[in-house]
CSV table of C-alpha atoms and ligand atoms in Angstrom, one decimal:
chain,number,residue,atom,x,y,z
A,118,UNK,CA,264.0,19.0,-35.7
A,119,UNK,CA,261.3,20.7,-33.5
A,120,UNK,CA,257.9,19.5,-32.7
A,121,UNK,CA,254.8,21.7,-33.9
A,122,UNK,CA,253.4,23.0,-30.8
A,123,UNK,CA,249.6,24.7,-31.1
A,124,UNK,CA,250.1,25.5,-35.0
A,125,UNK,CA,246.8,26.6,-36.2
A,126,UNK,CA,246.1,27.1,-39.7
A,127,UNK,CA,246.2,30.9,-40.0
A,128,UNK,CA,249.6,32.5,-39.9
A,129,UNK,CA,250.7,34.6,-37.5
A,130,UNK,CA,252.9,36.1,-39.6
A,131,UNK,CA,252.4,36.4,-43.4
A,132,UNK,CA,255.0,38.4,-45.0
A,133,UNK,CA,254.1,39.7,-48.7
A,134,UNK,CA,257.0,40.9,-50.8
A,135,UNK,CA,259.0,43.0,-48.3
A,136,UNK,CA,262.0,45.0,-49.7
A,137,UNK,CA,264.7,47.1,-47.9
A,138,UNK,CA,266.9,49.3,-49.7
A,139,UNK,CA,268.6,52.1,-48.5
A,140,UNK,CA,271.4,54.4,-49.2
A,141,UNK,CA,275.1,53.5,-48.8
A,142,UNK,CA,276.9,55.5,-47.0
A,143,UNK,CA,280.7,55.6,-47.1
A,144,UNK,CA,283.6,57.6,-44.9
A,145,UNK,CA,284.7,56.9,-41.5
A,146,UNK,CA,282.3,55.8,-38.9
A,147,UNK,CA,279.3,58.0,-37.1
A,148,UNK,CA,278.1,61.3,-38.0
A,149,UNK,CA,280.9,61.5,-40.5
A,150,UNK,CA,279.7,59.2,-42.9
A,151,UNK,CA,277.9,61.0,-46.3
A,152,UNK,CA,276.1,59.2,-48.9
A,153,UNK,CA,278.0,57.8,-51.7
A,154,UNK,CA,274.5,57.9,-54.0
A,155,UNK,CA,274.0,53.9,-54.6
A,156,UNK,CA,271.3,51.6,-52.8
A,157,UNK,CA,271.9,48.8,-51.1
A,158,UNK,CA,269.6,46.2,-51.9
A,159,UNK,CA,269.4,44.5,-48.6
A,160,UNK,CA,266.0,42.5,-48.7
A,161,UNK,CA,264.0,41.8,-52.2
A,162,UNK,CA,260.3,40.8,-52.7
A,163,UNK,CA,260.9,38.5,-49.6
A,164,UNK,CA,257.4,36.3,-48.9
A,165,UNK,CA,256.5,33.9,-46.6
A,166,UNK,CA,254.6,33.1,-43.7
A,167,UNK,CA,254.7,31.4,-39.6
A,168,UNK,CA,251.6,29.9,-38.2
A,169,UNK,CA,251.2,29.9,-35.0
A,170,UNK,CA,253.5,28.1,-32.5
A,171,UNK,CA,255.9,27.3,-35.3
A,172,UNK,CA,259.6,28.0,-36.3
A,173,UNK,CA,260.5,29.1,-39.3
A,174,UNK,CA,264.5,29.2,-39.6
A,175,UNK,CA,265.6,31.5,-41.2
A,176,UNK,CA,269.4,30.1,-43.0
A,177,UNK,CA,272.2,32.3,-45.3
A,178,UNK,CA,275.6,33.1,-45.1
A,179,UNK,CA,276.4,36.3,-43.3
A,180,UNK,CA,275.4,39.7,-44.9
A,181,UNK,CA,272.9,38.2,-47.0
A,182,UNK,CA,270.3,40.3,-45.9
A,183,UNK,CA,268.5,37.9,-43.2
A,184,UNK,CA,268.9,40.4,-39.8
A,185,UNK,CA,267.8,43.2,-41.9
A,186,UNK,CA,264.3,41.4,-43.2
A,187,UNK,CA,264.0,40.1,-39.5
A,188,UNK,CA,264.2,43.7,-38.4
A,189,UNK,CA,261.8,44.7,-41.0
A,190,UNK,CA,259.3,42.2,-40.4
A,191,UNK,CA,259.0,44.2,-37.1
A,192,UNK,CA,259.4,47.7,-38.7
A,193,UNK,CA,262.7,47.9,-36.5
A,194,UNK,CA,263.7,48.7,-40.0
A,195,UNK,CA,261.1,50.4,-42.2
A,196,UNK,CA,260.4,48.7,-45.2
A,197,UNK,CA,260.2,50.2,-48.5
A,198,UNK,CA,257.4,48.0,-50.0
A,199,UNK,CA,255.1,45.3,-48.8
A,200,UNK,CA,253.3,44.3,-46.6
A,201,UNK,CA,253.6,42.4,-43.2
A,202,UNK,CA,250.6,41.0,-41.8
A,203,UNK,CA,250.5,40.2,-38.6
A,204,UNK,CA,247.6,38.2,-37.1
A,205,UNK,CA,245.7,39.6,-39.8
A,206,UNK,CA,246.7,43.6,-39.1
A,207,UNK,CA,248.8,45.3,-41.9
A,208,UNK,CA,251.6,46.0,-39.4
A,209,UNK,CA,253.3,48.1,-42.4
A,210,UNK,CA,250.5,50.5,-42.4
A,211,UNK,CA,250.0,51.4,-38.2
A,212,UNK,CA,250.9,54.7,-37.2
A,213,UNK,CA,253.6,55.5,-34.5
A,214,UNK,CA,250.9,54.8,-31.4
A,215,UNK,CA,249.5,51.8,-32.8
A,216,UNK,CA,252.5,50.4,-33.6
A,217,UNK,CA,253.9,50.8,-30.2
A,218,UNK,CA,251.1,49.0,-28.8
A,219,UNK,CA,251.7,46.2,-31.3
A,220,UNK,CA,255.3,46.0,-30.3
A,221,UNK,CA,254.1,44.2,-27.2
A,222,UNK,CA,253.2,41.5,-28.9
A,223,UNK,CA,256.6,40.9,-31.3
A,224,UNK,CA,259.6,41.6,-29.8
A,225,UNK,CA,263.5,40.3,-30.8
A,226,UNK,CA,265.8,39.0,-28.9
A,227,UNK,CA,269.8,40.2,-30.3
A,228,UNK,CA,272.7,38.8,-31.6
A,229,UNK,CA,275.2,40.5,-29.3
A,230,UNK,CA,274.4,40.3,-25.9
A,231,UNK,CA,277.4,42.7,-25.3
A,232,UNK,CA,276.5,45.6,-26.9
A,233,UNK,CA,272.5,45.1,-26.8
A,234,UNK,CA,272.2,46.0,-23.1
A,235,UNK,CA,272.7,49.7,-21.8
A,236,UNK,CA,275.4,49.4,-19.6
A,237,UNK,CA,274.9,52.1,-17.6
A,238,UNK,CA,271.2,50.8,-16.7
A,239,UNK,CA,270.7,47.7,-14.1
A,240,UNK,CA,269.3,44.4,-14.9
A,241,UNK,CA,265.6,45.5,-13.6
A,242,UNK,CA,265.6,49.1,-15.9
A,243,UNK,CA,266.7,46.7,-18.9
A,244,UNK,CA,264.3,44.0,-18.1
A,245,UNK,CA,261.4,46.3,-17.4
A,246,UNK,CA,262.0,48.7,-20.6
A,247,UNK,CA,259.2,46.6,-22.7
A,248,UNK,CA,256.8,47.3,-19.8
A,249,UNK,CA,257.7,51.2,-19.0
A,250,UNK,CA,256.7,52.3,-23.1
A,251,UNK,CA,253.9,50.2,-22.9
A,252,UNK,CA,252.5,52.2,-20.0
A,253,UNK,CA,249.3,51.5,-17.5
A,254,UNK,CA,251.2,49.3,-15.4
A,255,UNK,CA,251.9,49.9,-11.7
A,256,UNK,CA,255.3,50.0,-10.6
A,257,UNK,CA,254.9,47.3,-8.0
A,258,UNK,CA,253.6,45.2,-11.0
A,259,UNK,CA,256.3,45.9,-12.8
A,260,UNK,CA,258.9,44.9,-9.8
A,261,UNK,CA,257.3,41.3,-9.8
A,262,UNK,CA,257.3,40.4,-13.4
A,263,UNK,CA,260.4,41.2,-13.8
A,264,UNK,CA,261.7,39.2,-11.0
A,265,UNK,CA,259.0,36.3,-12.7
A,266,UNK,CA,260.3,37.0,-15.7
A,267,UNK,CA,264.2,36.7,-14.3
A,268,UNK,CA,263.8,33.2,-12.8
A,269,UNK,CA,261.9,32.1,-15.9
A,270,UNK,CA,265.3,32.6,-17.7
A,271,UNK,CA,267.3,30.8,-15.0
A,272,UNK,CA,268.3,33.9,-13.5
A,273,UNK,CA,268.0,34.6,-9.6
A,274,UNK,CA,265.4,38.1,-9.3
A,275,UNK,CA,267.7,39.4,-6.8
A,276,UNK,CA,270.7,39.9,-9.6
A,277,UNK,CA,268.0,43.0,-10.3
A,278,UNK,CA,270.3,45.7,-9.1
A,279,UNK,CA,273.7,44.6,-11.4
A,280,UNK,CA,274.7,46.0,-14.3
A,281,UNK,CA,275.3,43.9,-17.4
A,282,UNK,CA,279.1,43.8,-16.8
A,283,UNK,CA,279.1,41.7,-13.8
A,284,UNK,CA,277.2,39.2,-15.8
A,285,UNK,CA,278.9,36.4,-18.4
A,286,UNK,CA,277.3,36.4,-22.0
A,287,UNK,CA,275.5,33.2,-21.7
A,288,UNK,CA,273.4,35.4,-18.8
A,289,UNK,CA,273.6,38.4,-20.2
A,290,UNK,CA,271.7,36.7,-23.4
A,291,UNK,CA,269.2,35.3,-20.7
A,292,UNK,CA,268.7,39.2,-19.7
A,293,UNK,CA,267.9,39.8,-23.5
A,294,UNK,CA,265.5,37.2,-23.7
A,295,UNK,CA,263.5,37.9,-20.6
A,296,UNK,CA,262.8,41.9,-21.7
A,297,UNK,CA,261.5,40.4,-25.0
A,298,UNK,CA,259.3,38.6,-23.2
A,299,UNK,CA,258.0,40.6,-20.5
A,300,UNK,CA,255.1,42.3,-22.3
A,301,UNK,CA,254.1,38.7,-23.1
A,302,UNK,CA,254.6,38.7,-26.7
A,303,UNK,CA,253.6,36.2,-28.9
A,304,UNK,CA,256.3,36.6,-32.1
A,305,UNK,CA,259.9,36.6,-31.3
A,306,UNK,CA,262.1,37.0,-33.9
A,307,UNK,CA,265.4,35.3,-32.4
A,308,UNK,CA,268.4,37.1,-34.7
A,309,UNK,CA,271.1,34.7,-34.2
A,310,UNK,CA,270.7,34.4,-30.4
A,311,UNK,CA,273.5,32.2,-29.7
A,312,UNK,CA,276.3,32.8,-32.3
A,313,UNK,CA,278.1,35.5,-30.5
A,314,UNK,CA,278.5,32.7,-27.4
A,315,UNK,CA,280.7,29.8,-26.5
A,316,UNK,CA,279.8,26.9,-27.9
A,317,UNK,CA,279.4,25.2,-25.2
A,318,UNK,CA,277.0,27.8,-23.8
A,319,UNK,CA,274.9,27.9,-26.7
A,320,UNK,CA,273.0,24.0,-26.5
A,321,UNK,CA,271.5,25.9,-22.9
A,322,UNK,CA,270.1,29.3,-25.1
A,323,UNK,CA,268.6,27.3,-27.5
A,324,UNK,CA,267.0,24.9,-24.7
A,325,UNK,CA,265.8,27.8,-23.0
A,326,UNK,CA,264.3,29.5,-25.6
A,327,UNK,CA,262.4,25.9,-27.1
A,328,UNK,CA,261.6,25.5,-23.4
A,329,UNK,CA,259.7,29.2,-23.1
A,330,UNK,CA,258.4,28.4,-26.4
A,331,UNK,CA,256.7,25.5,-25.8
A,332,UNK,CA,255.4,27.2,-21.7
A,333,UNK,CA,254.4,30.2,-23.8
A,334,UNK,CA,252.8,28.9,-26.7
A,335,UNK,CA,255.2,31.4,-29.1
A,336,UNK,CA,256.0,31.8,-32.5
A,337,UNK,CA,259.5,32.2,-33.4
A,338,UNK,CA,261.6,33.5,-36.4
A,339,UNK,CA,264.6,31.9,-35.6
A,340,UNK,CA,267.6,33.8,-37.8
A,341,UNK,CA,270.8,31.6,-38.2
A,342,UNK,CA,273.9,31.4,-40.4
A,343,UNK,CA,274.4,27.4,-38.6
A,344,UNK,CA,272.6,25.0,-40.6
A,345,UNK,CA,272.7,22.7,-37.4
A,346,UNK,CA,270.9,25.4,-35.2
A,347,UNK,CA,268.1,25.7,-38.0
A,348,UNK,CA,267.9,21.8,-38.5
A,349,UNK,CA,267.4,21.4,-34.0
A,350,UNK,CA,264.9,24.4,-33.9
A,351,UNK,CA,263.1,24.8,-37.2
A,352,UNK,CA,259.4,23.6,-38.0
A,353,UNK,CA,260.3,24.9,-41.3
A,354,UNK,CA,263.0,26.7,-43.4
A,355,UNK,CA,263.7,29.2,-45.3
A,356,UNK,CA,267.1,29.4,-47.5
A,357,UNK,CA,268.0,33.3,-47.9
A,358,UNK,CA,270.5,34.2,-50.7
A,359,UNK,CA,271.7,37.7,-51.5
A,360,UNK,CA,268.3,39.5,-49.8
A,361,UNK,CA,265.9,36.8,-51.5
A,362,UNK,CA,264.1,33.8,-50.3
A,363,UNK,CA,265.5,30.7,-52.9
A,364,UNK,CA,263.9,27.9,-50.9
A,365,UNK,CA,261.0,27.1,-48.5
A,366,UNK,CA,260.0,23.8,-47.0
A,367,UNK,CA,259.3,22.1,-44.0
A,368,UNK,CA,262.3,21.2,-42.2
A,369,UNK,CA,262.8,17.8,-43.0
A,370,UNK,CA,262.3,17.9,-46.1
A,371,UNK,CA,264.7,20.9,-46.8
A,372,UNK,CA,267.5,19.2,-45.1
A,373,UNK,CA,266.7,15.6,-46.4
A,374,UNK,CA,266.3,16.6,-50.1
A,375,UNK,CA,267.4,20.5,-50.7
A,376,UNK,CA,266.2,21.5,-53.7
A,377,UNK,CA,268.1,25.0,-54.5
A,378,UNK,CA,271.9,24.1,-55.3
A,379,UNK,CA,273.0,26.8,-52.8
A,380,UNK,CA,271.3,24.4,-50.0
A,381,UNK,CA,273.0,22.1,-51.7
A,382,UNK,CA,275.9,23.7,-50.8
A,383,UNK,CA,275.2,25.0,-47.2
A,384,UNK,CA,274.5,20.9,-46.3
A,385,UNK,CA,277.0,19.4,-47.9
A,386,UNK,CA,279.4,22.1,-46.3
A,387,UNK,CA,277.7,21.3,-42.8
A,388,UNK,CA,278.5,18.5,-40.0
A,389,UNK,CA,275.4,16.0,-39.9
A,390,UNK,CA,272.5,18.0,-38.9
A,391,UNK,CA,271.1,14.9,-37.2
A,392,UNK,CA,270.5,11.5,-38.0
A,393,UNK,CA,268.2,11.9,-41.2
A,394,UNK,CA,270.4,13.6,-43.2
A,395,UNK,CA,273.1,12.0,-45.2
A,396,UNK,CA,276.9,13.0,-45.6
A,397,UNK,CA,276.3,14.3,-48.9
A,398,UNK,CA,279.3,14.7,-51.4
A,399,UNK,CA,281.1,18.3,-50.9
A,400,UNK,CA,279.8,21.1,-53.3
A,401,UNK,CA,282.2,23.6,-52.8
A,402,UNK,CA,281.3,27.9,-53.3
A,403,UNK,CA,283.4,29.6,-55.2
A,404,UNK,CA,283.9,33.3,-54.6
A,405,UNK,CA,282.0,35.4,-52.4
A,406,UNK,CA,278.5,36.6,-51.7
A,407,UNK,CA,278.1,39.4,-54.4
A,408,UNK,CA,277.7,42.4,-53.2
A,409,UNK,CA,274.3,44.1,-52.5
A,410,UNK,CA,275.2,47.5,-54.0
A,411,UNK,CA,275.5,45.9,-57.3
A,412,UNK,CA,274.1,42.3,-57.2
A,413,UNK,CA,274.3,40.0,-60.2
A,414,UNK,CA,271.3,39.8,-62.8
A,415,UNK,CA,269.1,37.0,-63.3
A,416,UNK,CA,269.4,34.6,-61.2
A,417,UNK,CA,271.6,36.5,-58.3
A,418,UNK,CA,273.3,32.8,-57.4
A,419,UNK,CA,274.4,32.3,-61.0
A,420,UNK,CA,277.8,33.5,-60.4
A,421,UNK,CA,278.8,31.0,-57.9
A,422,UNK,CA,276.4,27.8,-59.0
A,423,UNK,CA,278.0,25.2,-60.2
A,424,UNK,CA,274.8,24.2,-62.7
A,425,UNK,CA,274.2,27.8,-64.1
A,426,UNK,CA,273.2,28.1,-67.7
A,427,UNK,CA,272.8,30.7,-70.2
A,428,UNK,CA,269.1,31.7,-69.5
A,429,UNK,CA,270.1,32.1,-65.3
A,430,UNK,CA,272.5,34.8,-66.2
A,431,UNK,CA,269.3,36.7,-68.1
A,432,UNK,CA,266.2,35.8,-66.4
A,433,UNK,CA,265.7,35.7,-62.1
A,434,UNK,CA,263.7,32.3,-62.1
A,435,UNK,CA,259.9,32.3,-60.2
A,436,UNK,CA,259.0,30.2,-57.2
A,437,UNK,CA,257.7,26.8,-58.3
A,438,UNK,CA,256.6,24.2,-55.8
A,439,UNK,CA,259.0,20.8,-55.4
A,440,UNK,CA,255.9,19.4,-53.6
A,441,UNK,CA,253.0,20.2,-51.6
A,442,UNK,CA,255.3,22.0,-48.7
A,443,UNK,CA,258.7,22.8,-50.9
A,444,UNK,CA,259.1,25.8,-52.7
A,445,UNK,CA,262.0,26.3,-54.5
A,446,UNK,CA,263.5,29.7,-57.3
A,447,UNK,CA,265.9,27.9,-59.3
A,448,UNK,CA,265.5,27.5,-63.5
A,449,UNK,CA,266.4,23.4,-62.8
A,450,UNK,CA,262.5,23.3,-62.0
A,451,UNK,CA,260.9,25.4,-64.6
B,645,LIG,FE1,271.9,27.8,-60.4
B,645,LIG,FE2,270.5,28.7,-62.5
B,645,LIG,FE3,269.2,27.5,-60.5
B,645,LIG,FE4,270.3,29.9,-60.2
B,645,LIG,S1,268.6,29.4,-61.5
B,645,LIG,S2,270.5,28.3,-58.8
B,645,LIG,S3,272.2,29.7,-61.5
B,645,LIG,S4,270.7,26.6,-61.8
């Protein structure tokens, strides 16, 4: 588990009820896709909040919503209600030009290093995009942070006049990560930053970004489906089922005693995280994630929890702290 570096006591980030829905659209791919007239509910009433210089990870299974609230978190993705405060501005509420100006200072680094960079721009034009919206800075300025910014990521500065094809993933992904940072941002939301690499590429990402982290003084949202990348980089978790946030806690805690019995789940599924957390006896999932055009009522895990009960198929259970830093939504706890 990561070591807090510089937290201070206000969040950076403070996220109040966030929802995304928006309209399914069905048909083959691209312009010729038409509404079908449902919603999908991709992110409901999620809360929490990062203080500075922590990580929160950010753990569910794949399409359960976690890209899409990192992406809204950053109005990538406009919400449809809540609020997202960031260093105490309403970020949900700032108009096109101050938004742009608070971009700066949260950026993302993607998933797919293949399809995130414009191939038919070099390294320096993708590096330097951050610093070319932002505006007021010199060209020659520009020229040397990039090429800063390039062997901050392990990359030499004069790669600047390739294109992202004559680069493997593992650099390609260190291209990503140096334009998120080159306006200096201080909140990186990291969307699953080394699942789309080899495994034995991914152990450098994740040391490079806790290295840059720790240089940098930055606050991450780290967004994984591998409970063993959470458990190296998190300060804290946060377990996301189905677009809602079922358990928060700090990290040891989450991964020592989970609370939720879908974290139940996710660990006892997992290899050891590290050394702290038991081999816990197998809870195995049935089915599959609902789907988010028509997810279950009440409690949206009761169709695949082993301990449901009559009132989790009725009623979606509140929050209720485990202990002073565990949170957990789960009737068990009432
Ligand atoms: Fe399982 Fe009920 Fe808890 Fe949901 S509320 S996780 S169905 S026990």
């Amino acid at each position: 588990m990561s070591t807090l570096q510089n937290v201070d006591a206000a969040p950076l980030v403070d996220v109040r009820g966030l929802v995304k829905h928006y309209a399914h659209r069905t048909g083959p791919l691209g312009w010729l896709t038409r509404r079908s007239g449902k919603t999908v509910k991709a992110v409901n009433h999620a809360s929490f909040s990062i203080a500075r210089g922590e990580t929160l990870g950010l753990i569910g299974e794949s399409g359960c919503g976690k890209s899409t609230l990192g992406r809204a978190v950053l109005r990538l993705h406009e919400p449809t209600a809540g609020k997202v405060l960031f260093d105490g501005v309403d970020v949900t509420s700032l108009d096109a030009k101050a938004l742009k100006r608070m971009r700066s200072r949260m950026q993302i680094v993607f998933q797919d290093p293949y399809s995130s960079l414009n191939p038919r721009r070099t390294v320096e034009q993708i590096v330097s995009l951050p610093l070319q919206l932002q505006g007021g800075v010199q060209a020659r300025e520009i020229r040397d942070r990039v090429a800063f910014m390039m062997e901050s990521v392990g990359l030499k500065a004069d790669y600047l006049r390739r294109y992202p094809h004559q680069f493997s993933g593992g650099q390609r992904q260190r291209i990503g990560i140096a334009r998120a940072l080159i306006a200096n941002p201080a909140f990186l939301v990291c969307d699953e930053p080394v699942s789309a690499l080899d495994v034995s590429i991914q152990a450098q990402v994740i040391q490079l970004l806790e290295n840059l982290k720790r240089e940098r003084g930055l606050t991450y949202l780290f967004i994984s489906h591998d409970i063993g990348v959470i458990g190296y980089v998190s300060n804290r978790i946060a377990v996301m089922y189905l677009g809602e946030i079922v358990e928060t806690g700090l990290s040891q805690g989450v991964l020592e005693h989970p609370a939720h019995p879908y974290t139940q789940a996710l660990l006892s599924a997992a290899p050891r995280v590290d050394e702290l957390v038991e081999r816990r006896h197998r809870i195995e999932l049935h089915g599959e994630l609902p789907s988010p055009l028509n997810p279950p009522g009440g409690c949206k895990f009761h169709t695949r929890c082993p301990h449901a009960q009559d009132i989790c198929r009725k009623e979606a259970p509140a929050t209720v702290a485990v202990s002073a830093t565990h949170s957990v939504a789960c009737h068990l706890y009432r």
